[in-house]
DNA sequence: CGTTTTTATTTGTCTGACATTTAAAAGTCT
DNA sequence: AGACTTTTAAATGTCAGACAAATAAAAACG
């Protein structure tokens, strides 16, 4: 691990990159302890605050964890699926909020990905996952449910559908797509009428998964996508002509 | 933006979270300048190094950028698709390398996601994207191509297929799935024979996209998945009985 | 031998300082 | 007055040294 002392600025970024490379290339393995901050400062010929800035960069990416005390230090962190989920969600949410992505584009992507899980989920969903979906559908039908709660339940329903595929890599990849849509979905004020339709389609999906009928699930997802996009379109229309 | 001074450790993490929340919630908008490090230190009642550690965490996630000089400072960064791509790829690669994910699981996820693009890509792929695919197929057929070059070309081919869907959100979500597979693919030593078959399937895909025939594309992708998994299985078999 | 105390190590934080970069302000010359 | 040069101020980048707090091992003690 070497850094170029010629390059002027951002020593901490260079050091972070050097350590990152060492982790990615396998020179540093999971749970291995990095040298202490003082030792790293010596090795890289920089001060301790600079080393610390580098370590914080890595910590922000969940690449290391730190522990205080005598046997403490910075350890190479096993990037768990959970950590990866939340990073993925944060990034996706920001990406959608800070770029002009049309609702249609985001919606299309989300449902295209979700349909990719339909077949696998129809084969593999556990009874537990199916029960979760049924429970969420039940909750969604409760009168007096706030829009936020309805959206959260919607996300939970779709998460269960995705997890039903029994493929953690797939779940990870879709986490962003499903969760990041929630803020966008919140822009649509769900009327009682529109909820009814959505709940009906959710039921069709659950039925399809229960019977292992992937075609029904895919079809219902297509309908759900169309309906969601229509809702968004109507809301946009209303805003244009508020009268 | 407030932090809890009671909680003992990791002030920098709390500060980073506070600023992150301010960005996500829209209190800080793109290209807005944050207060200077000294001012932030005052606001949060901490020292400047602590503030700096917090800022480095945010910089590691491309949430802010910093600029030196009189009118410099930390600015809220517009998270570009490009930045998001590379973060996605890094995270996915690490996730796969640091967890015991079977080749089958990763492969299944990748092709399930890729098939999600097939229909859209058959409708929308540009002539340019099709040309890229044909060019990559041609390259893949060159004798004497190294395994690394073949894999890179394979990735380029699939990237073009995904981008053909004309949905940047979809491209972003799939970047990780496609790129992170490359290290795993490299474990398979492609023989000349296996390349032939892969190239043939690539051609079928390109033909399908050219003719707007999504079914052919999906079918070919299924075949490609099956073939890839068979190759991996054979390699594993050979390793078990090296004689 | 078990419990308590001490000690050493390491991260977390603070203070104060200097270097470097950068753009604006001030000054100077034509 | 206008164009060029110099100065200055503000900000980040870096450093050095110090102390606090946590933690586990070592030492002391009953």
Short mmCIF file of C-alpha atoms (C1' of nucleotides) in Angstrom, two decimals:
data_model
loop_
_atom_site.label_atom_id
_atom_site.label_comp_id
_atom_site.label_asym_id
_atom_site.label_seq_id
_atom_site.Cartn_x
_atom_site.Cartn_y
_atom_site.Cartn_z
CA UNK A 1 0.00 0.00 0.00
CA UNK A 2 1.63 3.16 -1.24
CA UNK A 3 0.45 6.65 -1.98
CA UNK A 4 1.91 9.29 -4.24
CA UNK A 5 3.23 12.11 -2.07
CA UNK A 6 3.68 14.28 -5.14
CA UNK A 7 0.00 14.69 -5.86
CA UNK A 8 -0.95 17.77 -3.92
CA UNK A 9 -4.36 17.52 -2.43
CA UNK A 10 -6.58 15.03 -0.75
CA UNK A 11 -4.12 12.74 0.93
CA UNK A 12 -6.99 11.21 2.88
CA UNK A 13 -8.73 10.22 -0.34
CA UNK A 14 -5.57 8.59 -1.63
CA UNK A 15 -5.08 6.68 1.59
CA UNK A 16 -8.70 5.58 1.60
CA UNK A 17 -8.31 4.34 -1.96
CA UNK A 18 -5.13 2.47 -1.11
CA UNK A 19 -6.81 0.65 1.76
CA UNK A 20 -9.94 0.06 -0.32
CA UNK A 21 -7.83 -1.52 -3.04
CA UNK A 22 -6.13 -3.71 -0.47
CA UNK A 23 -9.52 -4.94 0.70
CA UNK A 24 -10.96 -5.50 -2.76
CA UNK A 25 -7.84 -7.30 -3.95
CA UNK A 26 -7.88 -9.58 -0.97
CA UNK A 27 -4.69 -8.36 0.69
CA UNK A 28 -6.83 -7.51 3.67
CA UNK A 29 -9.38 -10.14 4.54
CA UNK A 30 -12.60 -9.97 6.49
CA UNK A 31 -12.22 -9.32 10.22
CA UNK A 32 -8.54 -8.61 9.83
CA UNK A 33 -7.32 -5.74 11.95
CA UNK A 34 -5.74 -2.78 10.24
CA UNK A 35 -2.66 -1.19 11.81
CA UNK A 36 -3.47 1.37 14.46
CA UNK A 37 -4.05 4.95 13.37
CA UNK A 38 -0.64 5.93 14.68
CA UNK A 39 1.03 3.12 12.71
CA UNK A 40 -0.86 4.00 9.54
CA UNK A 41 0.17 7.63 9.99
CA UNK A 42 3.77 6.44 10.18
CA UNK A 43 3.45 4.14 7.17
CA UNK A 44 1.87 6.77 4.95
CA UNK A 45 3.95 9.59 6.38
CA UNK A 46 0.96 11.70 7.29
CA UNK A 47 -0.62 12.88 10.48
CA UNK A 48 -3.21 11.00 12.45
CA UNK A 49 -6.12 13.30 11.62
CA UNK A 50 -5.46 12.65 7.95
CA UNK A 51 -5.49 8.91 8.53
CA UNK A 52 -8.70 9.28 10.49
CA UNK A 53 -10.38 11.13 7.64
CA UNK A 54 -9.44 8.27 5.35
CA UNK A 55 -10.84 5.72 7.78
CA UNK A 56 -14.11 7.63 8.10
CA UNK A 57 -14.51 7.51 4.34
CA UNK A 58 -14.20 3.74 4.47
CA UNK A 59 -16.53 3.51 7.43
CA UNK A 60 -19.14 5.45 5.48
CA UNK A 61 -19.11 2.64 2.92
CA UNK A 62 -19.31 -0.02 5.64
CA UNK A 63 -15.91 -1.31 4.53
CA UNK A 64 -14.47 -1.12 8.02
CA UNK A 65 -15.75 -0.95 11.55
CA UNK A 66 -13.87 0.51 14.49
CA UNK A 67 -13.66 -0.50 18.10
CA UNK A 68 -12.19 1.38 20.97
CA UNK A 69 -10.02 0.00 23.70
CA UNK A 70 -6.86 -1.97 24.18
CA UNK A 71 -7.51 -4.62 21.53
CA UNK A 72 -9.55 -2.24 19.45
CA UNK A 73 -8.81 -0.74 16.09
CA UNK A 74 -10.22 -0.75 12.60
CA UNK A 75 -11.35 -4.08 11.22
CA UNK A 76 -12.27 -5.09 7.72
CA UNK A 77 -16.01 -5.41 7.77
CA UNK A 78 -17.94 -8.16 6.07
CA UNK A 79 -20.35 -6.21 3.89
CA UNK A 80 -23.63 -7.77 4.93
CA UNK A 81 -26.65 -7.92 2.68
CA UNK A 82 -28.40 -5.70 5.19
CA UNK A 83 -25.75 -2.99 4.94
CA UNK A 84 -25.80 -3.26 1.17
CA UNK A 85 -29.61 -2.95 1.16
CA UNK A 86 -29.62 0.29 3.05
CA UNK A 87 -26.81 1.79 1.01
CA UNK A 88 -28.65 0.81 -2.13
CA UNK A 89 -31.85 2.42 -0.88
CA UNK A 90 -30.12 5.64 0.12
CA UNK A 91 -28.35 5.93 -3.20
CA UNK A 92 -31.43 5.12 -5.25
CA UNK A 93 -33.58 7.56 -3.33
CA UNK A 94 -31.09 10.36 -3.77
CA UNK A 95 -30.59 9.53 -7.42
CA UNK A 96 -34.31 9.82 -8.08
CA UNK A 97 -34.79 12.93 -5.99
CA UNK A 98 -31.84 14.83 -7.43
CA UNK A 99 -32.32 14.05 -11.07
CA UNK A 100 -35.22 14.74 -13.30
CA UNK A 101 -36.52 11.23 -13.63
CA UNK A 102 -40.07 11.02 -14.82
CA UNK A 103 -42.53 8.99 -12.84
CA UNK A 104 -43.11 6.83 -15.90
CA UNK A 105 -39.44 5.97 -16.22
CA UNK A 106 -39.07 5.04 -12.57
CA UNK A 107 -42.30 3.11 -12.62
CA UNK A 108 -41.37 1.21 -15.74
CA UNK A 109 -38.03 0.22 -14.26
CA UNK A 110 -39.54 -0.85 -11.00
CA UNK A 111 -42.20 -3.09 -12.48
CA UNK A 112 -39.89 -4.54 -15.10
CA UNK A 113 -37.57 -5.63 -12.32
CA UNK A 114 -40.36 -6.85 -10.14
CA UNK A 115 -41.79 -8.99 -12.90
CA UNK A 116 -38.37 -10.58 -13.11
CA UNK A 117 -39.06 -12.03 -9.66
CA UNK A 118 -42.56 -13.22 -10.42
CA UNK A 119 -41.71 -16.63 -11.82
CA UNK A 120 -39.19 -17.50 -9.14
CA UNK A 121 -41.45 -16.23 -6.40
CA UNK A 122 -44.34 -18.32 -7.66
CA UNK A 123 -42.13 -21.38 -7.36
CA UNK A 124 -40.42 -20.66 -4.09
CA UNK A 125 -42.34 -18.22 -1.88
CA UNK A 126 -42.65 -19.57 1.64
CA UNK A 127 -45.92 -19.80 3.52
CA UNK A 128 -44.61 -17.08 5.78
CA UNK A 129 -44.01 -14.69 2.90
CA UNK A 130 -47.46 -15.37 1.51
CA UNK A 131 -48.95 -14.72 4.95
CA UNK A 132 -47.08 -11.41 5.10
CA UNK A 133 -48.59 -10.39 1.80
CA UNK A 134 -52.09 -11.35 2.90
CA UNK A 135 -51.62 -9.43 6.14
CA UNK A 136 -50.49 -6.33 4.26
CA UNK A 137 -53.45 -6.58 1.92
CA UNK A 138 -55.70 -6.76 4.97
CA UNK A 139 -54.06 -3.69 6.45
CA UNK A 140 -54.40 -1.82 3.17
CA UNK A 141 -58.16 -2.44 3.26
CA UNK A 142 -58.56 -0.81 6.67
CA UNK A 143 -60.54 2.40 6.46
CA UNK A 144 -58.87 5.45 7.92
CA UNK A 145 -55.39 4.29 6.99
CA UNK A 146 -53.15 7.27 6.29
CA UNK A 147 -51.52 7.66 2.90
CA UNK A 148 -48.11 7.17 4.48
CA UNK A 149 -49.17 3.94 6.16
CA UNK A 150 -50.74 2.71 2.94
CA UNK A 151 -47.54 3.38 1.03
CA UNK A 152 -45.43 1.69 3.70
CA UNK A 153 -47.69 -1.33 3.57
CA UNK A 154 -47.44 -1.30 -0.21
CA UNK A 155 -43.67 -1.39 0.05
CA UNK A 156 -43.83 -4.24 2.58
CA UNK A 157 -46.11 -6.19 0.24
CA UNK A 158 -43.78 -5.82 -2.69
CA UNK A 159 -40.74 -6.58 -0.56
CA UNK A 160 -42.33 -9.86 0.44
CA UNK A 161 -43.03 -10.61 -3.21
CA UNK A 162 -39.42 -9.95 -4.13
CA UNK A 163 -38.03 -11.88 -1.17
CA UNK A 164 -40.26 -14.76 -2.23
CA UNK A 165 -37.88 -15.42 -5.07
CA UNK A 166 -35.50 -16.74 -2.43
CA UNK A 167 -32.53 -15.09 -4.05
CA UNK A 168 -30.70 -12.63 -1.77
CA UNK A 169 -28.84 -11.07 -4.68
CA UNK A 170 -32.12 -10.35 -6.39
CA UNK A 171 -33.59 -8.94 -3.17
CA UNK A 172 -30.60 -6.69 -2.78
CA UNK A 173 -30.79 -5.39 -6.31
CA UNK A 174 -34.47 -4.67 -6.02
CA UNK A 175 -34.35 -3.02 -2.64
CA UNK A 176 -33.49 0.29 -4.24
CA UNK A 177 -36.10 0.03 -6.95
CA UNK A 178 -38.94 -0.72 -4.58
CA UNK A 179 -38.05 1.52 -1.66
CA UNK A 180 -36.88 4.51 -3.65
CA UNK A 181 -40.26 4.65 -5.35
CA UNK A 182 -42.05 5.39 -2.10
CA UNK A 183 -41.33 9.13 -2.06
CA UNK A 184 -42.51 9.35 -5.64
CA UNK A 185 -45.61 7.32 -4.84
CA UNK A 186 -46.39 9.69 -2.00
CA UNK A 187 -46.90 12.41 -4.55
CA UNK A 188 -50.01 10.54 -5.63
CA UNK A 189 -52.82 11.02 -3.21
CA UNK A 190 -54.53 7.71 -3.12
CA UNK A 191 -58.26 8.04 -3.09
CA UNK A 192 -60.41 5.34 -1.57
CA UNK A 193 -61.38 4.31 -5.08
CA UNK A 194 -57.83 3.87 -6.27
CA UNK A 195 -56.93 1.88 -3.17
CA UNK A 196 -59.73 -0.54 -3.90
CA UNK A 197 -58.33 -1.28 -7.32
CA UNK A 198 -54.80 -1.66 -6.02
CA UNK A 199 -55.89 -4.00 -3.25
CA UNK A 200 -57.80 -6.09 -5.76
CA UNK A 201 -54.69 -6.43 -7.91
CA UNK A 202 -52.59 -7.26 -4.86
CA UNK A 203 -55.02 -10.05 -4.08
CA UNK A 204 -54.69 -11.39 -7.60
CA UNK A 205 -50.94 -11.43 -7.17
CA UNK A 206 -51.17 -13.25 -3.86
CA UNK A 207 -53.56 -15.76 -5.38
CA UNK A 208 -51.20 -16.37 -8.25
CA UNK A 209 -48.30 -16.91 -5.91
CA UNK A 210 -50.37 -19.24 -3.75
CA UNK A 211 -51.27 -21.37 -6.75
CA UNK A 212 -47.82 -21.21 -8.26
CA UNK A 213 -49.26 -19.55 -11.33
CA UNK A 214 -46.52 -17.20 -12.50
CA UNK A 215 -48.50 -16.00 -15.52
CA UNK A 216 -51.26 -14.60 -13.34
CA UNK A 217 -48.67 -12.82 -11.19
CA UNK A 218 -46.97 -11.29 -14.20
CA UNK A 219 -50.27 -10.23 -15.71
CA UNK A 220 -51.39 -8.61 -12.49
CA UNK A 221 -48.11 -6.78 -12.19
CA UNK A 222 -48.57 -5.44 -15.70
CA UNK A 223 -52.05 -4.26 -14.77
CA UNK A 224 -50.73 -2.71 -11.57
CA UNK A 225 -48.06 -0.86 -13.51
CA UNK A 226 -50.59 0.45 -15.99
CA UNK A 227 -52.95 1.50 -13.23
CA UNK A 228 -50.22 3.24 -11.25
CA UNK A 229 -49.09 5.16 -14.29
CA UNK A 230 -52.65 6.12 -15.08
CA UNK A 231 -53.12 7.44 -11.55
CA UNK A 232 -49.94 9.50 -11.82
CA UNK A 233 -51.08 10.81 -15.18
CA UNK A 234 -54.48 11.81 -13.79
CA UNK A 235 -52.88 13.65 -10.89
CA UNK A 236 -50.64 15.54 -13.29
CA UNK A 237 -53.68 16.37 -15.41
CA UNK A 238 -55.61 17.68 -12.43
CA UNK A 239 -52.71 19.91 -11.50
CA UNK A 240 -52.60 21.38 -14.95
CA UNK A 241 -56.29 22.29 -14.89
CA UNK A 242 -57.13 22.71 -11.22
CA UNK A 243 -60.63 23.80 -12.10
CA UNK B 1 -30.01 20.23 12.21
CA UNK B 2 -29.33 19.08 15.72
CA UNK B 3 -27.31 16.32 17.29
CA UNK B 4 -27.62 14.64 20.64
CA UNK B 5 -24.64 15.65 22.76
CA UNK B 6 -25.58 13.04 25.35
CA UNK B 7 -24.78 10.06 23.19
CA UNK B 8 -21.14 9.46 23.87
CA UNK B 9 -19.31 8.27 20.84
CA UNK B 10 -19.13 9.02 17.14
CA UNK B 11 -20.07 12.64 17.00
CA UNK B 12 -18.85 12.72 13.41
CA UNK B 13 -21.31 9.99 12.45
CA UNK B 14 -24.16 11.91 14.05
CA UNK B 15 -23.18 15.10 12.29
CA UNK B 16 -22.88 13.29 8.98
CA UNK B 17 -26.34 11.84 9.50
CA UNK B 18 -27.79 15.22 10.37
CA UNK B 19 -26.42 16.76 7.19
CA UNK B 20 -27.44 13.72 5.16
CA UNK B 21 -30.98 14.04 6.46
CA UNK B 22 -30.99 17.72 5.59
CA UNK B 23 -30.01 16.84 2.04
CA UNK B 24 -32.48 13.99 1.64
CA UNK B 25 -35.33 16.04 3.10
CA UNK B 26 -34.59 18.90 0.76
CA UNK B 27 -33.49 21.45 3.36
CA UNK B 28 -30.23 21.58 1.46
CA UNK B 29 -30.58 21.65 -2.26
CA UNK B 30 -28.21 20.74 -5.05
CA UNK B 31 -25.21 23.05 -5.46
CA UNK B 32 -26.04 24.85 -2.23
CA UNK B 33 -23.02 25.69 -0.17
CA UNK B 34 -22.80 24.32 3.34
CA UNK B 35 -21.54 26.57 6.13
CA UNK B 36 -17.77 26.59 6.42
CA UNK B 37 -16.11 23.98 8.59
CA UNK B 38 -15.53 26.55 11.30
CA UNK B 39 -19.17 27.60 11.25
CA UNK B 40 -20.37 24.00 11.36
CA UNK B 41 -18.05 23.37 14.28
CA UNK B 42 -19.68 26.28 16.05
CA UNK B 43 -23.20 25.17 15.21
CA UNK B 44 -22.69 21.60 16.38
CA UNK B 45 -20.44 22.61 19.25
CA UNK B 46 -17.61 20.36 18.18
CA UNK B 47 -14.12 20.87 16.88
CA UNK B 48 -13.19 21.32 13.27
CA UNK B 49 -11.50 17.91 12.89
CA UNK B 50 -14.74 16.28 13.99
CA UNK B 51 -16.68 18.27 11.43
CA UNK B 52 -14.14 17.30 8.80
CA UNK B 53 -14.54 13.62 9.57
CA UNK B 54 -18.27 14.03 9.08
CA UNK B 55 -17.76 15.80 5.76
CA UNK B 56 -15.40 13.08 4.55
CA UNK B 57 -18.06 10.50 5.25
CA UNK B 58 -20.47 12.42 3.05
CA UNK B 59 -17.83 12.92 0.38
CA UNK B 60 -17.28 9.16 0.29
CA UNK B 61 -20.92 8.79 -0.72
CA UNK B 62 -20.65 11.54 -3.34
CA UNK B 63 -23.19 13.56 -1.38
CA UNK B 64 -20.96 16.61 -1.24
CA UNK B 65 -17.95 17.94 -3.08
CA UNK B 66 -15.41 20.34 -1.63
CA UNK B 67 -13.55 23.21 -3.18
CA UNK B 68 -10.66 25.14 -1.79
CA UNK B 69 -10.13 28.85 -1.91
CA UNK B 70 -11.93 32.04 -1.04
CA UNK B 71 -15.34 31.07 -2.39
CA UNK B 72 -14.74 27.42 -1.68
CA UNK B 73 -16.43 25.13 0.76
CA UNK B 74 -18.58 22.04 0.73
CA UNK B 75 -21.38 21.93 -1.79
CA UNK B 76 -24.29 19.58 -2.08
CA UNK B 77 -23.46 17.37 -5.00
CA UNK B 78 -25.95 16.30 -7.63
CA UNK B 79 -25.67 12.54 -7.52
CA UNK B 80 -25.17 11.73 -11.16
CA UNK B 81 -26.15 8.43 -12.72
CA UNK B 82 -22.47 7.88 -13.40
CA UNK B 83 -21.54 8.25 -9.74
CA UNK B 84 -24.41 6.02 -8.75
CA UNK B 85 -23.30 3.38 -11.31
CA UNK B 86 -19.83 3.11 -9.92
CA UNK B 87 -20.98 3.04 -6.33
CA UNK B 88 -23.43 0.32 -7.25
CA UNK B 89 -20.73 -1.70 -8.94
CA UNK B 90 -18.30 -1.35 -6.04
CA UNK B 91 -20.91 -2.37 -3.51
CA UNK B 92 -22.16 -5.30 -5.57
CA UNK B 93 -18.67 -6.57 -6.22
CA UNK B 94 -17.76 -6.42 -2.55
CA UNK B 95 -21.03 -8.00 -1.54
CA UNK B 96 -20.42 -10.96 -3.83
CA UNK B 97 -16.77 -11.33 -2.92
CA UNK B 98 -17.26 -11.12 0.83
CA UNK B 99 -20.27 -13.35 1.18
CA UNK B 100 -20.72 -16.96 0.26
CA UNK B 101 -22.96 -16.43 -2.71
CA UNK B 102 -23.14 -19.42 -4.99
CA UNK B 103 -22.48 -18.93 -8.66
CA UNK B 104 -25.96 -20.25 -9.37
CA UNK B 105 -27.62 -17.65 -7.16
CA UNK B 106 -25.68 -14.77 -8.67
CA UNK B 107 -26.25 -16.09 -12.18
CA UNK B 108 -29.95 -16.56 -11.63
CA UNK B 109 -30.32 -13.01 -10.34
CA UNK B 110 -28.35 -11.55 -13.16
CA UNK B 111 -30.24 -13.23 -15.95
CA UNK B 112 -33.62 -12.69 -14.31
CA UNK B 113 -32.87 -8.97 -14.24
CA UNK B 114 -31.47 -8.96 -17.72
CA UNK B 115 -34.54 -10.66 -19.14
CA UNK B 116 -36.52 -7.83 -17.59
CA UNK B 117 -34.84 -5.56 -20.13
CA UNK B 118 -35.37 -7.81 -23.12
CA UNK B 119 -38.82 -6.63 -24.14
CA UNK B 120 -38.06 -2.95 -23.75
CA UNK B 121 -34.74 -3.31 -25.50
CA UNK B 122 -36.35 -5.09 -28.45
CA UNK B 123 -38.66 -2.10 -28.84
CA UNK B 124 -36.24 0.71 -28.26
CA UNK B 125 -32.63 -0.25 -28.89
CA UNK B 126 -30.92 2.28 -31.09
CA UNK B 127 -28.97 1.38 -34.21
CA UNK B 128 -25.87 2.45 -32.35
CA UNK B 129 -26.48 0.05 -29.50
CA UNK B 130 -27.13 -2.77 -31.92
CA UNK B 131 -23.90 -1.93 -33.72
CA UNK B 132 -22.03 -2.05 -30.43
CA UNK B 133 -23.37 -5.52 -29.77
CA UNK B 134 -22.41 -6.74 -33.23
CA UNK B 135 -18.94 -5.28 -32.79
CA UNK B 136 -18.50 -7.02 -29.47
CA UNK B 137 -19.65 -10.30 -30.96
CA UNK B 138 -17.08 -9.85 -33.70
CA UNK B 139 -14.38 -9.19 -31.13
CA UNK B 140 -15.40 -12.23 -29.14
CA UNK B 141 -14.88 -14.40 -32.21
CA UNK B 142 -11.28 -13.27 -32.65
CA UNK B 143 -8.86 -16.13 -32.02
CA UNK B 144 -6.19 -15.40 -29.45
CA UNK B 145 -8.40 -13.19 -27.38
CA UNK B 146 -7.46 -13.43 -23.72
CA UNK B 147 -9.99 -14.59 -21.17
CA UNK B 148 -9.97 -11.16 -19.57
CA UNK B 149 -10.66 -9.43 -22.87
CA UNK B 150 -13.43 -11.90 -23.65
CA UNK B 151 -15.07 -11.25 -20.31
CA UNK B 152 -14.78 -7.50 -20.75
CA UNK B 153 -16.35 -7.77 -24.17
CA UNK B 154 -19.09 -9.92 -22.70
CA UNK B 155 -19.82 -7.23 -20.15
CA UNK B 156 -19.87 -4.56 -22.86
CA UNK B 157 -22.30 -6.65 -24.89
CA UNK B 158 -24.68 -7.07 -22.01
CA UNK B 159 -24.37 -3.43 -21.03
CA UNK B 160 -25.45 -2.45 -24.51
CA UNK B 161 -28.40 -4.82 -24.25
CA UNK B 162 -29.45 -3.28 -20.94
CA UNK B 163 -28.94 0.28 -22.13
CA UNK B 164 -31.05 -0.59 -25.15
CA UNK B 165 -34.10 -0.48 -22.90
CA UNK B 166 -33.61 3.28 -22.88
CA UNK B 167 -34.39 3.53 -19.20
CA UNK B 168 -31.56 5.05 -17.14
CA UNK B 169 -33.04 3.83 -13.88
CA UNK B 170 -33.02 0.30 -15.22
CA UNK B 171 -29.45 0.70 -16.48
CA UNK B 172 -28.38 1.92 -13.09
CA UNK B 173 -30.02 -0.93 -11.25
CA UNK B 174 -28.48 -3.49 -13.54
CA UNK B 175 -24.98 -2.06 -13.55
CA UNK B 176 -24.15 -3.91 -10.37
CA UNK B 177 -25.65 -7.18 -11.49
CA UNK B 178 -23.79 -7.26 -14.78
CA UNK B 179 -20.44 -5.85 -13.73
CA UNK B 180 -20.15 -7.61 -10.41
CA UNK B 181 -20.49 -10.93 -12.19
CA UNK B 182 -17.28 -10.45 -14.10
CA UNK B 183 -14.95 -11.55 -11.29
CA UNK B 184 -17.09 -14.63 -10.80
CA UNK B 185 -17.11 -15.32 -14.52
CA UNK B 186 -13.35 -15.11 -14.57
CA UNK B 187 -13.27 -18.20 -12.38
CA UNK B 188 -14.53 -20.11 -15.37
CA UNK B 189 -11.84 -20.71 -17.90
CA UNK B 190 -13.57 -20.31 -21.18
CA UNK B 191 -12.47 -22.90 -23.66
CA UNK B 192 -12.65 -22.18 -27.35
CA UNK B 193 -15.61 -24.53 -27.54
CA UNK B 194 -17.61 -22.71 -24.90
CA UNK B 195 -16.91 -19.38 -26.55
CA UNK B 196 -18.37 -20.63 -29.78
CA UNK B 197 -21.65 -21.48 -28.12
CA UNK B 198 -21.79 -18.19 -26.24
CA UNK B 199 -21.09 -16.20 -29.38
CA UNK B 200 -23.83 -18.08 -31.18
CA UNK B 201 -26.30 -17.20 -28.45
CA UNK B 202 -25.13 -13.58 -28.49
CA UNK B 203 -25.87 -13.51 -32.20
CA UNK B 204 -29.35 -14.86 -31.62
CA UNK B 205 -29.93 -12.11 -29.09
CA UNK B 206 -28.70 -9.45 -31.47
CA UNK B 207 -30.90 -10.87 -34.23
CA UNK B 208 -33.90 -10.81 -31.94
CA UNK B 209 -33.24 -7.21 -31.00
CA UNK B 210 -32.77 -6.25 -34.62
CA UNK B 211 -36.12 -7.78 -35.57
CA UNK B 212 -37.90 -6.49 -32.50
CA UNK B 213 -38.65 -10.04 -31.48
CA UNK B 214 -38.57 -9.98 -27.69
CA UNK B 215 -39.47 -13.65 -27.35
CA UNK B 216 -36.36 -14.73 -29.21
CA UNK B 217 -34.27 -12.49 -26.98
CA UNK B 218 -35.79 -13.88 -23.80
CA UNK B 219 -35.41 -17.43 -25.02
CA UNK B 220 -31.77 -16.89 -25.93
CA UNK B 221 -31.11 -15.35 -22.54
CA UNK B 222 -32.62 -18.38 -20.86
CA UNK B 223 -30.37 -20.61 -22.96
CA UNK B 224 -27.39 -18.46 -22.12
CA UNK B 225 -28.15 -18.70 -18.44
CA UNK B 226 -28.50 -22.45 -18.61
CA UNK B 227 -25.28 -22.78 -20.58
CA UNK B 228 -23.35 -20.52 -18.22
CA UNK B 229 -24.53 -22.47 -15.21
CA UNK B 230 -23.64 -25.73 -16.92
CA UNK B 231 -20.14 -24.44 -17.61
CA UNK B 232 -19.71 -23.44 -13.98
CA UNK B 233 -20.99 -26.80 -12.88
CA UNK B 234 -18.55 -28.61 -15.15
CA UNK B 235 -15.64 -26.59 -13.84
CA UNK B 236 -16.64 -27.42 -10.27
CA UNK B 237 -16.92 -31.08 -11.26
CA UNK B 238 -13.47 -31.10 -12.80
CA UNK B 239 -12.00 -29.61 -9.67
CA UNK B 240 -13.55 -32.30 -7.55
CA UNK B 241 -12.08 -35.09 -9.67
CA UNK B 242 -8.97 -33.56 -11.20
CA UNK B 243 -8.05 -36.86 -12.84
"C1'" DC C 1 -8.00 -19.29 43.25
"C1'" DG C 2 -11.09 -15.60 42.53
"C1'" DT C 3 -11.68 -10.74 42.78
"C1'" DT C 4 -10.14 -6.20 42.37
"C1'" DT C 5 -6.95 -2.76 40.84
"C1'" DT C 6 -3.73 -1.10 37.82
"C1'" DT C 7 -1.88 -0.34 33.43
"C1'" DA C 8 -1.19 -0.10 28.57
"C1'" DT C 9 -3.24 0.46 24.17
"C1'" DT C 10 -6.32 2.40 21.02
"C1'" DT C 11 -9.91 5.23 19.31
"C1'" DG C 12 -12.46 9.76 19.98
"C1'" DT C 13 -12.00 14.57 20.51
"C1'" DC C 14 -9.99 19.20 21.19
"C1'" DT C 15 -6.84 23.19 20.54
"C1'" DG C 16 -4.00 25.85 17.87
"C1'" DA C 17 -1.22 26.48 14.23
"C1'" DC C 18 0.56 26.73 9.42
"C1'" DA C 19 0.26 25.69 4.28
"C1'" DT C 20 -2.21 26.06 0.02
"C1'" DT C 21 -5.63 27.47 -3.03
"C1'" DT C 22 -8.65 30.72 -4.89
"C1'" DA C 23 -11.26 34.71 -5.96
"C1'" DA C 24 -12.12 39.22 -4.93
"C1'" DA C 25 -10.28 43.71 -3.65
"C1'" DA C 26 -6.80 47.08 -3.95
"C1'" DG C 27 -3.27 49.18 -6.22
"C1'" DT C 28 -0.58 50.61 -10.30
"C1'" DC C 29 0.66 51.74 -14.79
"C1'" DT C 30 -0.51 53.18 -19.41
"C1'" DA D 1 -10.73 55.13 -17.61
"C1'" DG D 2 -9.22 50.66 -18.43
"C1'" DA D 3 -6.19 46.76 -18.23
"C1'" DC D 4 -2.83 44.51 -15.69
"C1'" DT D 5 -0.51 43.26 -11.32
"C1'" DT D 6 -0.30 42.76 -6.42
"C1'" DT D 7 -2.32 42.18 -2.12
"C1'" DT D 8 -5.48 40.30 0.92
"C1'" DA D 9 -9.01 37.51 2.98
"C1'" DA D 10 -11.41 33.25 3.35
"C1'" DA D 11 -11.64 28.62 2.94
"C1'" DT D 12 -9.96 23.88 2.86
"C1'" DG D 13 -5.88 20.71 3.69
"C1'" DT D 14 -2.50 19.27 6.88
"C1'" DC D 15 0.18 18.90 11.00
"C1'" DA D 16 1.61 18.43 16.06
"C1'" DG D 17 0.55 17.53 20.58
"C1'" DA D 18 -2.54 16.76 24.11
"C1'" DC D 19 -6.30 14.70 26.93
"C1'" DA D 20 -10.60 11.75 27.52
"C1'" DA D 21 -12.80 7.36 27.38
"C1'" DA D 22 -13.14 2.62 26.61
"C1'" DT D 23 -11.36 -1.85 26.96
"C1'" DA D 24 -8.78 -5.93 27.79
"C1'" DA D 25 -4.75 -7.79 29.65
"C1'" DA D 26 -1.63 -7.83 33.48
"C1'" DA D 27 -0.71 -7.18 38.21
"C1'" DA D 28 -1.95 -7.00 42.93
"C1'" DC D 29 -4.53 -8.50 46.67
"C1'" DG D 30 -7.55 -11.04 49.66
#
